[in-house]
């Protein structure tokens, strides 16, 4: 099963993608996590990506698409995957479609986790992220068992550099300008499914598994 997670920054794409990956036994592929791992390791790709991410802008398609297509070509992706944060522009979606159709493959579901802008800033300021394994927590809604430490791998949790309030507002604007058109794109393909992302995390997941089966 091949799934795309759509939604504004902070809508809960990463939180739900992890749950989906565990339940269906498929890899969770987050372009944001891959960039952050590259930044942490000081790679050239990471250095290039950081300059855009810190401003709340998108990393150029030229850097993003080849990285993602390379990842979904790995052997662990043969039975499917859940994409989190990709595609984010119409050209990215078209490149993905083209690469998949060359292999006679297609995306099965595009799940839009719908959360209004008003809810987003609060979620971001309370978010704490594990840069080692990609797990995400929230100080109030989804706290880790041990303060400041990841439940899954024990690493220290951090506030992401791009989660400052002014950068979050910029990311929301970029989302509306460049990513929201994908909702129409996948509606036309007949694979868009919308879930109410303002519900409790477990209820959002129940709605998603109701769709995926
Ligand atoms: P990326 O890492 O993808 O960030 P994003 O899209 O802005 O999304 P977030 O990760 O911030 O939010 P999320 O929807 O995953 O929410 P989460 O589950 O954490 O991208 C970062 C940057 O990388 C981009 O700005 C861009 O520069 C670059 N980039 C990445 N991909 C790119 C691409 N394809 N092209 C170009 N550039 C790219 O949840 C948020 C918080 O809410 C957490 O604290 C969580 O615990 C909490 N929460 C989750 N669900 C609930 C709930 N139901 N109730 C209450 N709280 C909840
Ligand atoms: Mg995320
Ligand atoms: Zn971790």
mmCIF file of N, CA and C in Angstrom, residues 3-8 10-20 23-24 82 110-116 119-120 123 141-142 193-213:
data_model
loop_
_atom_site.group_PDB
_atom_site.id
_atom_site.type_symbol
_atom_site.label_atom_id
_atom_site.label_comp_id
_atom_site.label_asym_id
_atom_site.label_seq_id
_atom_site.Cartn_x
_atom_site.Cartn_y
_atom_site.Cartn_z
ATOM 1 N N UNK A 3 0.907 5.304 0.419
ATOM 2 C CA UNK A 3 0.064 6.335 1.024
ATOM 3 C C UNK A 3 0.827 7.650 1.067
ATOM 4 N N UNK A 4 0.118 8.751 0.792
ATOM 5 C CA UNK A 4 0.671 10.093 0.943
ATOM 6 C C UNK A 4 -0.089 10.782 2.077
ATOM 7 N N UNK A 5 0.645 11.432 2.981
ATOM 8 C CA UNK A 5 0.013 12.237 4.022
ATOM 9 C C UNK A 5 0.064 13.707 3.605
ATOM 10 N N UNK A 6 -1.098 14.329 3.530
ATOM 11 C CA UNK A 6 -1.165 15.760 3.240
ATOM 12 C C UNK A 6 -1.635 16.489 4.495
ATOM 13 N N UNK A 7 -1.358 17.791 4.557
ATOM 14 C CA UNK A 7 -1.824 18.567 5.702
ATOM 15 C C UNK A 7 -0.857 19.683 6.013
ATOM 16 N N UNK A 8 -1.350 20.693 6.702
ATOM 17 C CA UNK A 8 -0.544 21.857 7.061
ATOM 18 C C UNK A 8 0.599 21.444 7.977
ATOM 19 N N UNK A 10 2.321 20.822 11.211
ATOM 20 C CA UNK A 10 1.752 20.617 12.539
ATOM 21 C C UNK A 10 0.386 19.976 12.559
ATOM 22 N N UNK A 11 -0.124 19.549 11.416
ATOM 23 C CA UNK A 11 -1.445 18.920 11.380
ATOM 24 C C UNK A 11 -1.435 17.538 12.026
ATOM 25 N N UNK A 12 -0.238 16.946 12.125
ATOM 26 C CA UNK A 12 -0.142 15.603 12.692
ATOM 27 C C UNK A 12 0.214 14.548 11.649
ATOM 28 N N UNK A 13 0.780 14.970 10.525
ATOM 29 C CA UNK A 13 1.176 14.020 9.483
ATOM 30 C C UNK A 13 2.192 13.010 10.029
ATOM 31 N N UNK A 14 3.217 13.528 10.693
ATOM 32 C CA UNK A 14 4.280 12.653 11.200
ATOM 33 C C UNK A 14 3.759 11.713 12.272
ATOM 34 N N UNK A 15 2.949 12.238 13.186
ATOM 35 C CA UNK A 15 2.374 11.427 14.269
ATOM 36 C C UNK A 15 1.570 10.266 13.678
ATOM 37 N N UNK A 16 0.708 10.550 12.724
ATOM 38 C CA UNK A 16 -0.143 9.511 12.133
ATOM 39 C C UNK A 16 0.659 8.587 11.218
ATOM 40 N N UNK A 17 1.626 9.141 10.490
ATOM 41 C CA UNK A 17 2.421 8.311 9.570
ATOM 42 C C UNK A 17 3.169 7.223 10.334
ATOM 43 N N UNK A 18 3.675 7.568 11.520
ATOM 44 C CA UNK A 18 4.385 6.575 12.336
ATOM 45 C C UNK A 18 3.445 5.443 12.740
ATOM 46 N N UNK A 19 2.220 5.806 13.151
ATOM 47 C CA UNK A 19 1.236 4.791 13.570
ATOM 48 C C UNK A 19 0.868 3.891 12.386
ATOM 49 N N UNK A 20 0.693 4.502 11.213
ATOM 50 C CA UNK A 20 0.348 3.738 10.004
ATOM 51 C C UNK A 20 1.490 2.771 9.666
ATOM 52 N N UNK A 23 1.462 -0.183 12.035
ATOM 53 C CA UNK A 23 0.324 -1.101 11.862
ATOM 54 C C UNK A 23 0.431 -1.913 10.573
ATOM 55 N N UNK A 24 0.856 -1.273 9.483
ATOM 56 C CA UNK A 24 0.850 -1.969 8.193
ATOM 57 C C UNK A 24 2.229 -2.530 7.814
ATOM 58 N N UNK A 82 4.622 4.930 3.497
ATOM 59 C CA UNK A 82 3.807 6.110 3.790
ATOM 60 C C UNK A 82 4.710 7.341 3.678
ATOM 61 N N UNK A 110 -4.289 9.359 -0.799
ATOM 62 C CA UNK A 110 -3.718 10.616 -0.297
ATOM 63 C C UNK A 110 -4.610 11.044 0.867
ATOM 64 N N UNK A 111 -4.071 10.999 2.084
ATOM 65 C CA UNK A 111 -4.862 11.283 3.284
ATOM 66 C C UNK A 111 -4.575 12.714 3.733
ATOM 67 N N UNK A 112 -5.594 13.548 3.715
ATOM 68 C CA UNK A 112 -5.440 14.938 4.149
ATOM 69 C C UNK A 112 -5.863 15.056 5.611
ATOM 70 N N UNK A 113 -4.896 15.381 6.473
ATOM 71 C CA UNK A 113 -5.188 15.590 7.897
ATOM 72 C C UNK A 113 -5.527 17.073 8.056
ATOM 73 N N UNK A 114 -6.816 17.329 8.244
ATOM 74 C CA UNK A 114 -7.323 18.695 8.164
ATOM 75 C C UNK A 114 -7.363 19.367 9.541
ATOM 76 N N UNK A 115 -6.567 20.434 9.701
ATOM 77 C CA UNK A 115 -6.529 21.202 10.948
ATOM 78 C C UNK A 115 -6.489 22.685 10.590
ATOM 79 N N UNK A 116 -7.419 23.499 11.142
ATOM 80 C CA UNK A 116 -7.393 24.932 10.817
ATOM 81 C C UNK A 116 -6.148 25.640 11.360
ATOM 82 N N UNK A 119 -5.313 26.350 15.193
ATOM 83 C CA UNK A 119 -4.824 25.322 16.120
ATOM 84 C C UNK A 119 -3.328 25.066 15.994
ATOM 85 N N UNK A 120 -2.743 25.547 14.889
ATOM 86 C CA UNK A 120 -1.402 25.088 14.548
ATOM 87 C C UNK A 120 -0.303 25.682 15.444
ATOM 88 N N UNK A 123 0.201 23.980 18.738
ATOM 89 C CA UNK A 123 0.781 22.638 18.600
ATOM 90 C C UNK A 123 2.285 22.702 18.387
ATOM 91 N N UNK A 141 -0.285 17.493 25.082
ATOM 92 C CA UNK A 141 -1.180 16.473 24.516
ATOM 93 C C UNK A 141 -0.569 15.076 24.491
ATOM 94 N N UNK A 142 0.722 14.990 24.169
ATOM 95 C CA UNK A 142 1.348 13.677 23.993
ATOM 96 C C UNK A 142 2.735 13.711 24.648
ATOM 97 N N UNK A 193 -8.638 11.395 0.572
ATOM 98 C CA UNK A 193 -9.477 11.086 1.730
ATOM 99 C C UNK A 193 -9.171 12.117 2.801
ATOM 100 N N UNK A 194 -10.197 12.767 3.329
ATOM 101 C CA UNK A 194 -9.976 13.802 4.336
ATOM 102 C C UNK A 194 -10.385 13.298 5.718
ATOM 103 N N UNK A 195 -9.517 13.535 6.719
ATOM 104 C CA UNK A 195 -9.886 13.215 8.108
ATOM 105 C C UNK A 195 -9.785 14.488 8.951
ATOM 106 N N UNK A 196 -10.632 14.561 9.976
ATOM 107 C CA UNK A 196 -10.637 15.706 10.890
ATOM 108 C C UNK A 196 -9.463 15.566 11.865
ATOM 109 N N UNK A 197 -8.422 16.390 11.652
ATOM 110 C CA UNK A 197 -7.205 16.289 12.445
ATOM 111 C C UNK A 197 -7.266 17.016 13.774
ATOM 112 N N UNK A 198 -8.410 17.627 14.107
ATOM 113 C CA UNK A 198 -8.515 18.318 15.402
ATOM 114 C C UNK A 198 -8.929 17.346 16.506
ATOM 115 N N UNK A 199 -9.285 16.119 16.133
ATOM 116 C CA UNK A 199 -9.689 15.142 17.146
ATOM 117 C C UNK A 199 -8.464 14.653 17.915
ATOM 118 N N UNK A 200 -8.722 13.901 18.972
ATOM 119 C CA UNK A 200 -7.662 13.229 19.703
ATOM 120 C C UNK A 200 -6.849 12.340 18.741
ATOM 121 N N UNK A 201 -5.549 12.237 19.008
ATOM 122 C CA UNK A 201 -4.653 11.450 18.142
ATOM 123 C C UNK A 201 -5.205 10.055 17.820
ATOM 124 N N UNK A 202 -5.784 9.383 18.835
ATOM 125 C CA UNK A 202 -6.298 8.013 18.624
ATOM 126 C C UNK A 202 -7.509 8.015 17.698
ATOM 127 N N UNK A 203 -8.342 9.042 17.820
ATOM 128 C CA UNK A 203 -9.535 9.118 16.965
ATOM 129 C C UNK A 203 -9.157 9.447 15.520
ATOM 130 N N UNK A 204 -8.127 10.274 15.344
ATOM 131 C CA UNK A 204 -7.642 10.547 13.989
ATOM 132 C C UNK A 204 -7.148 9.239 13.371
ATOM 133 N N UNK A 205 -6.414 8.462 14.168
ATOM 134 C CA UNK A 205 -5.872 7.203 13.647
ATOM 135 C C UNK A 205 -6.997 6.220 13.309
ATOM 136 N N UNK A 206 -8.034 6.180 14.153
ATOM 137 C CA UNK A 206 -9.168 5.283 13.874
ATOM 138 C C UNK A 206 -9.843 5.679 12.558
ATOM 139 N N UNK A 207 -9.968 6.974 12.327
ATOM 140 C CA UNK A 207 -10.574 7.430 11.068
ATOM 141 C C UNK A 207 -9.712 6.998 9.880
ATOM 142 N N UNK A 208 -8.393 7.080 10.044
ATOM 143 C CA UNK A 208 -7.492 6.709 8.940
ATOM 144 C C UNK A 208 -7.547 5.199 8.677
ATOM 145 N N UNK A 209 -7.519 4.390 9.731
ATOM 146 C CA UNK A 209 -7.548 2.937 9.494
ATOM 147 C C UNK A 209 -8.900 2.516 8.927
ATOM 148 N N UNK A 210 -9.959 3.261 9.254
ATOM 149 C CA UNK A 210 -11.264 3.006 8.642
ATOM 150 C C UNK A 210 -11.220 3.187 7.122
ATOM 151 N N UNK A 211 -10.378 4.094 6.679
ATOM 152 C CA UNK A 211 -10.238 4.354 5.237
ATOM 153 C C UNK A 211 -9.300 3.337 4.575
ATOM 154 N N UNK A 212 -8.160 3.080 5.241
ATOM 155 C CA UNK A 212 -7.147 2.203 4.630
ATOM 156 C C UNK A 212 -7.574 0.740 4.679
ATOM 157 N N UNK A 213 -8.398 0.390 5.668
ATOM 158 C CA UNK A 213 -8.873 -0.984 5.814
ATOM 159 C C UNK A 213 -7.915 -1.838 6.601
#
